[in-house]
Each structure stands twice: as structure tokens, then as C-alpha cells.
Amino acid sequence: MNSATIMGSDVDAAVAVIGLAGRFPGSDCIDQMWSNLLAGEESLTRFSTEQLIAAGVPAEDYESPDYVPVRGVLSDVDLFDAALFGYSAREAQLTDPQQRLLLECAWQALDAAGYGGFQGRGGVFAGTGMNSYLLHHLLADPHGPKDTDLLQLMLGNEKDHAATRIAYKLGLRGPAVAVQTACSTSLVAVHLARQSLLMGECDIALAGGASVQFPQHSGYVYSRNGILSPDGHCRPFDRDARGTVVGHGAALVVLKRARDAYADGDTVHALIRGSAINNDGGRKAGYTAPSAEGQAEVIGAALRSAGVAADTIGYVEAHGTGTEIGDGIEISGLTEAYRDYTDKTGFCAIGSLKANLGHLDAAAGVTGLIKAVLAVREGTIPPAVNCPEPNPEIDWASTPFFVNTGTRTWLAEGGPRRAGVSAFGIGGTNAHVIVEQAPAQPVPPAQRSRPSLMVLSARDPQAARASADLLAQSLDTAVAADVPDIAYTLQVGRATNNWRTAVVGGDPHALRDQLRSALPRRAYRAGTLGFMFPGQGAQRLGMASGLYDELPRFRAVVDECSEHLAGQLGIDLRTLLLDTTGDTGLEKTLRRTRLAQPALFVTEYALASQLLDWGMRPRVLIGHSLGEYTAACVAQALSLPDALDLVAVRGRLMDGAPPGAMLAVHAAGDKVEPLLPEGVSIAACNAPEAVVVSGPCEAVEQFAETAAKRGIFVRPLRVSHGFHSVLMDSVLDEFRDHASAVRYRRPRLRVMSNLTGEPVRAYSAEYWTRHLREPVGFSAGLARVLDMADPMLVEVGPGRTLTSFARSHERDAALPCQPMMPGTEGTDPYTALLAAVGALWTAGTEVDWTAFSGGQGRRIVLPPYPFQRRRHWVERSAPARAEPLPASKTATEPVAQQQEPRREGQEPATVESRLQAIWKQLLGDQPISDDADFFGLGGDSLLAVRLLSLIRREFNVTLNLDTVLEHPVLAAQVALVRERSTESFTPANGHAGEDTIAP
């Protein structure tokens, strides 16, 4: 898509708004806030006396006739999904809730933009309001802060860390800047983010702010001529405007250069055409007073930055605090700026969401921006509430503005819809942004129906289940044309976590039903991916037909190999690989060994190449007979031309060998060996109770009769020769000559040998000659693979024979082992392949989703991540819920010496219980089992350093940081302390023992 043709010649100056997230009074999401605004709702809370008492408001305050018990509050600010962001419970308790809110908003905003999990040059520009949690909760806690908490207290509560914490937790590597300009903070952040993008400092940027003051459930004492309202209603531009109301909120937007956003298929909600910031300086009555001159200058600068005329602006989201002085100054400044462009009057609507939500302080500007973005996107201007009669002291008839008192349809007449957004901070830092309706994104051409792979992941099983349910609900209203974009967004636009779900299909309602019944699986942290390549007998007519049209890399390899082999084979293999007619003559042709082996190799190598292109990197390869050639080629021990030539020669020579027969035998090799007649030998050991015997037809029939009498099940194989038997001796010398002409390299991946069951060190002509004649030791090699850490196996080729062999080896029924081309009757091959990829991904296999999708798709807005919030809170003027150990009296006094004396009958403290207590002191009061992982519970390197100090004080044991990093599990640390302890503990019974401590 050519973004320049979509957007015009000035595309380079535009920044796209591609993601929105926030929490506001009366709404926990953007959609609910917008609905409330359209309904003209005032989302403020008026508190009862009981609520005020519970919040600790003094009686002399709430009983005062001037006390106004109103505020715009946020729900559940004491809750936080600490585990998702890698916080311990204690660390979460000690972190400013404003910064916690920003973290969750950042996650949701990136998800909404389709860039969840983005690890590139992402910028963060954000700020917070005053940290009253620190003042009224943490510092007022009678149990703290402890000396072990001081560093975290600083890191979690300084405003300096609001942006850098987001960058660190989300892996963003662009500029991370804390912005602090009071009420204009978040709109200044938007301006700085825009500049950073246009200067090329980052590729996407988060911008916004948060403000929450505690106690939330409290009002204020009205002061005449102050900035707060006497009755708890904010009335911007109204006759009775007397002040604002405190509101709380948190919001972030995701910005991106518009050219890039359109090229990448992002959802563009609106464009930011221009922006500017300045300061009033001393040109005003006082530090906190506004300045019409300063406001006019910043608005004019923003219009010049946007390159648009003022008479193209149809709506202004005003700062609008609803004070007698402020409203008049704001209209004066706006009018002065607009008069440089036009003398028109009454053409531009004006409003302020402070009437709905209260003054959100550091979050006010970005929230106003979001309202303006939605207005230009939807073509609707919400009503300005609490303004039945515009202020008559303002000469509205001479200004470009009118108060929009009703919901207004906003048509794009003569050009795109445009809005201005203002935020003016106490202290004089002003910001203004010009927002423009985004050009309609072209509807992509209709694609032929094909299945899609939807993948979801979450930090824990509860969130995984909730994610699936939310997506299922959204599919209720989806149509089939939506499915590819939904799948694409889930693949490339969401962070990858451990609990995973994958479903495949093309019908949204069928996918919905799959999601509702799917069970999430926990992925291995560092599994061993292995490719298994089947041997002759797995081939079938048309085995490549279902994938050839769908997979570009697969198709290219099949074409290359078929063209290379055509001269040697006298046939284009694509005739056999792509046939869909079921022609019996072609089936008979494919059974010829000289064609079956090259056809199978080509199919396997093409599929392996496609999987590698998708970022699926095996750590081990194993093939069955012919399949080892594919493994060697994938491991780059053979070049592709050499491998093709050698396989073609092998197939031709084996096809010309004397005829023979083979039997699959369901018994162990040591039971079969004594029963074999002369000339019959074991040709393959496939599994502990599965071998294949091979030899002359009459002798094989004789063995079959013997086996039947012994109750041993046998099954004839559909082959014309006795492979891996004495019948191959006649072709060995000629094959060796051909194999000697090939150049061999050391394998770059581990390949398990059919000859030894061990990794191949080097290939040679002699190796491949023995390989042709000797038994296939597949079982021994497979056993080695299954002994590796968390194996995840994929059968790269037609059928599921090797999958069956692997499962017969493995006692764990949950072994991830997937056939990529199962060939099940009635199953679409492409659907089966997607299902296999999804199953391997859920088990822990990494997939390059950008390569998988070919970069083709649109990032669309999907349901948000369902945070699993828990309470992490220190009560105001009360002990924290997670009570830490008592602080040490001196820097060297062991914690154990401060504990209360053990009461009669009380169990003595063990090393484990004492170490658990130290963990709880650092990580918060949470269950800690023997197999608990310090870092899995939210620990980090700084907490680990503190852990070492406490262990030294408690046990007189010195550990180093590397030891904790290598042994993060509680049981391992208990063992280390016991091993290195120099203390002699005396239990209550008087006998010496190292695991108890006397009272």
C-alpha cells in the first residue's frame, strides 16, 4: 500500500494514533468512557458520611458546611497484576499505584495497537501526579519502612521512574522520559513523543500520564475564589462556573509515524497533524494564574506546525477547568490565535470533559486527546454537560466558538474533520495538539477462503482461560472475512507468555466454539525441538498438493528439486507430488523405489525449509533410513544438489536389487532374532516392541508362519524389495563409488545416526554404504532424543508412523509430538499443518510470526488482556496486610534474636521456615513452597543482593550472587545454608541437630 497516495504529500509530518488505553471515573476502558460521554453522564462520586469516616476524613472537615464530598474515583486501585510484570508482592505494595496503573495501561495500549510484546525502539513519555500513597500509606505505616525497603521505596515512588519502569518492564529501547508539567503533563508528553518519532529516535511511542490521590473516597473544603467547585459540579463555560472537581485517571496513547502505520497495516484512529508547547513566563498575575497571551501563542504555533488554517478546526477540547477567570482567558487566547486565520464566528464547537470526569491533573491532557480522537474518528461530538447557559460575560457572538450542549453529528465537509486539544499547567507550561480524521484505509481485496491459526497466551491459566473467553465473545459478531486479521493480530501483536492456546479454522463461530472448549497448556521454558524424517513407505500420491499452493517456500523448494532431478529420473516429480486425481497408474509409478525415495526426500526437505523459514529451529534431527539423508541435508552436511543426486542413485540401485519382502513385527529384537531363518535379518529397530525383518520372499514367509505360531503379530509391508538385508549386497560397491564423489561437511545441527544411535560426527561414503545395508537403529537414536530436556518432536513428512514410534517409547502421554502431514482422510493438509504448528507453539516452540504470516495482514483492535489483579496495598495508618519481620535493632543483629521466645509446645524454627520468612520479608506475604523460585515470585538482582545480606545476618553463611542465580529454588537454598552453616543448633529435646534452633 502506498501511504503517500493515501495521505498526501505532507505525510512525513503526520503521526498516527494507533492505540488507546485508559481508566477513568465511571469507566475502566476507552469504550465505556466514550459511551458515558455520548450519554452526557457526569461520572463523579458523592460520598456518604460512612464512606468518609472509613477513609479517615476528620469529623471537623466533613461536618463543615463548606465540605464538598465529591471526587472522580477509579475502581480497584489497590489491585495489581504483579506476577505479569515480574513484581514480588512486597515490591508491588511499595510501588506508587499511579505507576502501576501506567504499566497496565501501557500493556493494554500496545495490545490495542497490535504491538503487544514489541521489543524494538519504543519510546515512553509519561508523568504522574503527586504521590500521596507514599505520604499517607507507606510512610505512615507503623511497621515501616524497613531498611531493606528503602531502595525499593525510592525506585517505586520517585516520579523519575514512571517512564523508565515501563520501558524496562516491557522491553522498549527508545527514549524513556518522565514528564512533569502539572496539569499539562500528559499532553506535553504527546508533543514530545511526536517530536521523537519525527526525528527518528523511536519507531512507536507511548505517551500519557496518571493521577490518583489518596484517600480516594474523600472530598475537599471549598474556598471562595479557589479553583475547586462549591457544589461538586464542574461547569466549563457556564454562567455558574465556579471551579473544578478533583478526578483521577490514567491513560496512554500509542503513536507511530503515519507513513509507517499505513504501510504496516495498523489501525489508525486519527492523525496528529501538529503540536506545540511553551510557557507563560512572567506575563500573568501570579505563578498559578493562566495567561491568554501564552495560550494564544501555543495554539498559533500548533496550527503552524500542522500547516492548517484555524477555520478548518471543527471542535476544540478545551482545558476547561470551569473557573470564572480561567474560562474567559481560555476563550480569549483561542480567539486571538484563530483571528490570525479567519474572521468567521460561531463555526467551532467547544467543550471539556472535566465536566464529566473532574480534573484528572497529569492525565487530563491525554484524556482530552482521546476524546478528540474518538470524535474525529466517529464523526460525533459529545455534549458539554453542566452548561445550560453559556457564560454571558464571554462575548460568544464575536468568537469562532460555541458551547456544544448536545450530541452533534460531525460531517466531514470540504476536508477531513479536525480538532484542537489544549492543556495548560499550573506554572505556565501550555500544550496544544491538532488532531485530524484519518483517511479511510482501503479495504483489502477479498481473499479465497482458507483456515487461519489463532494463538493466545497469558501469564497464568486463569488469564489464559479468560483471554479465550473474551476472544470467543468477540467472534460472536465477526464474519469470515475478519478471521485472517484477527489471527494476524494475535500472532504478531501480542506478547508471548507461558500458558498458551491455539485453534485453527476459517469460520468465526466454529473458532468461537473451539476457544470455549480449549484447555490452555503450559509451555516448556527451554524445550528441545526435534525434526523426525520418515523413510520409504510413508510416501503417497499427491502428498505435496495440499501445501504447494499455500506455502511459498515449500513451493519454491519443490520446484527447484523437481527441475534438478527431471533429467535423472525421466519424470517431473511434480506429476506425482501434486496429483489430486488418485490415478492408479500414478500410484503404481510412485511405489517404484527409484521414484519413491526422491519424491519423499523432496517433500520432507521442502517442508523442513518452510518450518525453518518460520523460525522453528530444531536442536536435533533424526531420520528413518532415507529420512537421514533429509536430516543430513538440513544439517548442511550435504549440499542440496549432492543430496538429490545421491538419493536418486540410491533409489535407482535399490530398485534394481533382487526382489524381497519385509515384515513389521510387534516384538522386541532379542525375541525375534533367534526365530529368524537363514537369509532373513532385522532391518530396523523402530521402538522397544517394534522391529522390521527383511530378506528373500520365501524365507520371510517362513518366519511369518513361525511368528504366528508363537503369538507374535506381524504385518507385511507394501514393498518390492528386502531393504537393509543381504539382498542389498549386490549394489553396495556401485553406490560407494557414487558416494565417494560427494563432498561432506561436518553437520551444523545434531543428527542422530541410524547406525550407532549417537550423534553423527562426520559423514562419508563408507557411512552411507553401511547405512544402506545395515539395520536402521531408529529406536536407539530416538531414545537419546527423548532423554533430552523437554523434547518436542515433529514428524516432517507424510504420515504419522514416527509419531507412533515416539509415543511407544515415551511414558509421558503428554509428550508434544506432532505429525505435520498426517494424511488423515477428510483432513485438509494445510489445516493439519497449522494445527501442528499451533500445538508445537503451545508446547514451547518458538515461531517467527512475522515470517509465518508473510507480513500480510492488518493489526486490528481485539479484546484486552484480562489482568489477574490481586490486592497489593499498605493500609493508611494501619499495619500492612503482608507483615514483614521486625526490623533489626542494629545493623549486625541477627533477625532470629529478635523473634519472640518460643512458647511451650511450639515447633522450633527450622532452616526452611527461617529462610521462608526472609523470602516473605523481601517478596511479600505469599505462599512459598519448597519448589518455589525466587525470581519466579518476583525477585530480581537487587532483591537477590538483599537476600544474601539477610542470609548472612541470619545464618552466618556467606553466599555469592552467582550461587543464588544458579539455585533460585527455596529447597536448593535451604540445602546450601545447611551445608555451609558453621552454627550448631540445639533442638528442644537437647540433642544436637542442624535443622532446628533452640528457643
PDB file of C-alpha atoms in Angstrom, residues 872-983:
ATOM      1  CA  HIS A 872      -1.155  -5.248  46.977  1.00  0.00           C
ATOM      2  CA  TRP A 873      -1.713  -2.488  49.470  1.00  0.00           C
ATOM      3  CA  VAL A 874      -0.460  -0.910  52.648  1.00  0.00           C
ATOM      4  CA  GLU A 875      -3.412   0.410  54.612  1.00  0.00           C
ATOM      5  CA  ARG A 876      -3.427   4.020  55.657  1.00  0.00           C
ATOM      6  CA  SER A 877      -2.204   4.428  59.243  1.00  0.00           C
ATOM      7  CA  ALA A 878      -2.568   0.695  59.800  1.00  0.00           C
ATOM      8  CA  PRO A 879      -0.286  -2.333  59.582  1.00  0.00           C
ATOM      9  CA  ALA A 880       0.295  -3.663  56.089  1.00  0.00           C
ATOM     10  CA  ARG A 881      -1.512  -6.853  55.144  1.00  0.00           C
ATOM     11  CA  ALA A 882       1.804  -8.531  54.414  1.00  0.00           C
ATOM     12  CA  GLU A 883       3.587  -8.014  57.717  1.00  0.00           C
ATOM     13  CA  PRO A 884       7.375  -8.089  57.418  1.00  0.00           C
ATOM     14  CA  LEU A 885       9.725  -9.418  60.040  1.00  0.00           C
ATOM     15  CA  PRO A 886      10.603  -6.941  62.792  1.00  0.00           C
ATOM     16  CA  ALA A 887      13.466  -4.695  61.785  1.00  0.00           C
ATOM     17  CA  SER A 888      16.873  -5.428  63.288  1.00  0.00           C
ATOM     18  CA  LYS A 889      17.866  -3.300  66.250  1.00  0.00           C
ATOM     19  CA  THR A 890      21.381  -2.888  64.958  1.00  0.00           C
ATOM     20  CA  ALA A 891      22.982  -3.386  61.616  1.00  0.00           C
ATOM     21  CA  THR A 892      24.541  -6.658  62.714  1.00  0.00           C
ATOM     22  CA  GLU A 893      21.908  -8.177  64.993  1.00  0.00           C
ATOM     23  CA  PRO A 894      20.538 -11.448  63.532  1.00  0.00           C
ATOM     24  CA  VAL A 895      16.832 -11.488  62.830  1.00  0.00           C
ATOM     25  CA  ALA A 896      16.425 -14.706  64.786  1.00  0.00           C
ATOM     26  CA  GLN A 897      17.480 -12.997  68.005  1.00  0.00           C
ATOM     27  CA  GLN A 898      14.557 -10.570  67.730  1.00  0.00           C
ATOM     28  CA  GLN A 899      11.899 -13.235  67.473  1.00  0.00           C
ATOM     29  CA  GLU A 900       9.560 -13.819  70.388  1.00  0.00           C
ATOM     30  CA  PRO A 901      10.501 -16.704  72.671  1.00  0.00           C
ATOM     31  CA  ARG A 902       9.060 -19.991  71.566  1.00  0.00           C
ATOM     32  CA  ARG A 903       6.023 -20.960  73.595  1.00  0.00           C
ATOM     33  CA  GLU A 904       5.690 -24.386  75.141  1.00  0.00           C
ATOM     34  CA  GLY A 905       4.591 -26.884  72.522  1.00  0.00           C
ATOM     35  CA  GLN A 906       5.548 -24.596  69.647  1.00  0.00           C
ATOM     36  CA  GLU A 907       7.581 -26.198  66.871  1.00  0.00           C
ATOM     37  CA  PRO A 908      11.198 -24.972  66.735  1.00  0.00           C
ATOM     38  CA  ALA A 909      12.179 -22.780  63.804  1.00  0.00           C
ATOM     39  CA  THR A 910      13.827 -24.746  61.009  1.00  0.00           C
ATOM     40  CA  VAL A 911      16.297 -23.505  58.437  1.00  0.00           C
ATOM     41  CA  GLU A 912      13.499 -23.797  55.891  1.00  0.00           C
ATOM     42  CA  SER A 913      10.983 -21.786  57.916  1.00  0.00           C
ATOM     43  CA  ARG A 914      13.556 -19.101  58.695  1.00  0.00           C
ATOM     44  CA  LEU A 915      14.555 -18.813  55.051  1.00  0.00           C
ATOM     45  CA  GLN A 916      10.881 -18.705  54.071  1.00  0.00           C
ATOM     46  CA  ALA A 917      10.452 -15.785  56.482  1.00  0.00           C
ATOM     47  CA  ILE A 918      13.317 -13.945  54.799  1.00  0.00           C
ATOM     48  CA  TRP A 919      11.768 -14.564  51.374  1.00  0.00           C
ATOM     49  CA  LYS A 920       8.434 -13.201  52.628  1.00  0.00           C
ATOM     50  CA  GLN A 921      10.157 -10.138  54.014  1.00  0.00           C
ATOM     51  CA  LEU A 922      11.553  -9.432  50.552  1.00  0.00           C
ATOM     52  CA  LEU A 923       8.760 -10.734  48.323  1.00  0.00           C
ATOM     53  CA  GLY A 924       5.656 -10.127  50.402  1.00  0.00           C
ATOM     54  CA  ASP A 925       3.324 -12.458  52.284  1.00  0.00           C
ATOM     55  CA  GLN A 926       2.563 -15.171  49.750  1.00  0.00           C
ATOM     56  CA  PRO A 927       2.685 -18.986  49.807  1.00  0.00           C
ATOM     57  CA  ILE A 928       6.265 -20.222  49.439  1.00  0.00           C
ATOM     58  CA  SER A 929       6.680 -23.938  48.801  1.00  0.00           C
ATOM     59  CA  ASP A 930       9.874 -25.998  48.643  1.00  0.00           C
ATOM     60  CA  ASP A 931       9.962 -25.750  44.858  1.00  0.00           C
ATOM     61  CA  ALA A 932       9.220 -22.001  44.771  1.00  0.00           C
ATOM     62  CA  ASP A 933      11.536 -19.996  42.524  1.00  0.00           C
ATOM     63  CA  PHE A 934      12.823 -16.710  43.995  1.00  0.00           C
ATOM     64  CA  PHE A 935      12.768 -14.982  40.616  1.00  0.00           C
ATOM     65  CA  GLY A 936       9.509 -16.614  39.608  1.00  0.00           C
ATOM     66  CA  LEU A 937       7.866 -14.943  42.612  1.00  0.00           C
ATOM     67  CA  GLY A 938       9.059 -11.521  41.500  1.00  0.00           C
ATOM     68  CA  GLY A 939      12.622 -11.407  42.781  1.00  0.00           C
ATOM     69  CA  ASP A 940      15.304  -9.584  40.852  1.00  0.00           C
ATOM     70  CA  SER A 941      19.028  -8.967  41.125  1.00  0.00           C
ATOM     71  CA  LEU A 942      18.598  -6.136  43.650  1.00  0.00           C
ATOM     72  CA  LEU A 943      16.366  -8.263  45.868  1.00  0.00           C
ATOM     73  CA  ALA A 944      18.853 -11.121  45.498  1.00  0.00           C
ATOM     74  CA  VAL A 945      21.604  -8.889  46.882  1.00  0.00           C
ATOM     75  CA  ARG A 946      19.379  -8.105  49.864  1.00  0.00           C
ATOM     76  CA  LEU A 947      18.644 -11.818  50.235  1.00  0.00           C
ATOM     77  CA  LEU A 948      22.372 -12.531  50.525  1.00  0.00           C
ATOM     78  CA  SER A 949      22.704  -9.902  53.251  1.00  0.00           C
ATOM     79  CA  LEU A 950      19.817 -11.303  55.278  1.00  0.00           C
ATOM     80  CA  ILE A 951      21.106 -14.879  54.933  1.00  0.00           C
ATOM     81  CA  ARG A 952      24.491 -13.735  56.183  1.00  0.00           C
ATOM     82  CA  ARG A 953      22.913 -11.973  59.190  1.00  0.00           C
ATOM     83  CA  GLU A 954      20.523 -14.799  59.989  1.00  0.00           C
ATOM     84  CA  PHE A 955      22.718 -17.855  59.470  1.00  0.00           C
ATOM     85  CA  ASN A 956      26.283 -16.530  59.445  1.00  0.00           C
ATOM     86  CA  VAL A 957      26.547 -18.029  55.959  1.00  0.00           C
ATOM     87  CA  THR A 958      28.068 -16.173  53.027  1.00  0.00           C
ATOM     88  CA  LEU A 959      26.696 -16.919  49.573  1.00  0.00           C
ATOM     89  CA  ASN A 960      27.524 -15.045  46.389  1.00  0.00           C
ATOM     90  CA  LEU A 961      25.124 -13.700  43.786  1.00  0.00           C
ATOM     91  CA  ASP A 962      26.025 -16.341  41.192  1.00  0.00           C
ATOM     92  CA  THR A 963      25.026 -19.035  43.663  1.00  0.00           C
ATOM     93  CA  VAL A 964      21.553 -17.546  44.094  1.00  0.00           C
ATOM     94  CA  LEU A 965      21.175 -17.131  40.328  1.00  0.00           C
ATOM     95  CA  GLU A 966      22.140 -20.778  39.812  1.00  0.00           C
ATOM     96  CA  HIS A 967      19.998 -22.036  42.725  1.00  0.00           C
ATOM     97  CA  PRO A 968      16.853 -19.879  42.823  1.00  0.00           C
ATOM     98  CA  VAL A 969      14.613 -22.587  44.316  1.00  0.00           C
ATOM     99  CA  LEU A 970      13.940 -22.493  48.065  1.00  0.00           C
ATOM    100  CA  ALA A 971      14.840 -26.153  48.678  1.00  0.00           C
ATOM    101  CA  ALA A 972      18.211 -25.664  46.980  1.00  0.00           C
ATOM    102  CA  GLN A 973      18.967 -22.587  49.060  1.00  0.00           C
ATOM    103  CA  VAL A 974      17.999 -24.423  52.254  1.00  0.00           C
ATOM    104  CA  ALA A 975      20.454 -27.180  51.322  1.00  0.00           C
ATOM    105  CA  LEU A 976      23.193 -24.636  50.657  1.00  0.00           C
ATOM    106  CA  VAL A 977      22.638 -22.920  54.005  1.00  0.00           C
ATOM    107  CA  ARG A 978      22.751 -26.243  55.844  1.00  0.00           C
ATOM    108  CA  GLU A 979      25.876 -27.282  54.001  1.00  0.00           C
ATOM    109  CA  ARG A 980      27.766 -24.064  54.667  1.00  0.00           C
ATOM    110  CA  SER A 981      26.448 -23.200  58.115  1.00  0.00           C
ATOM    111  CA  THR A 982      29.006 -23.027  60.937  1.00  0.00           C
ATOM    112  CA  GLU A 983      26.303 -22.749  63.637  1.00  0.00           C
TER     113      GLU A 983
END
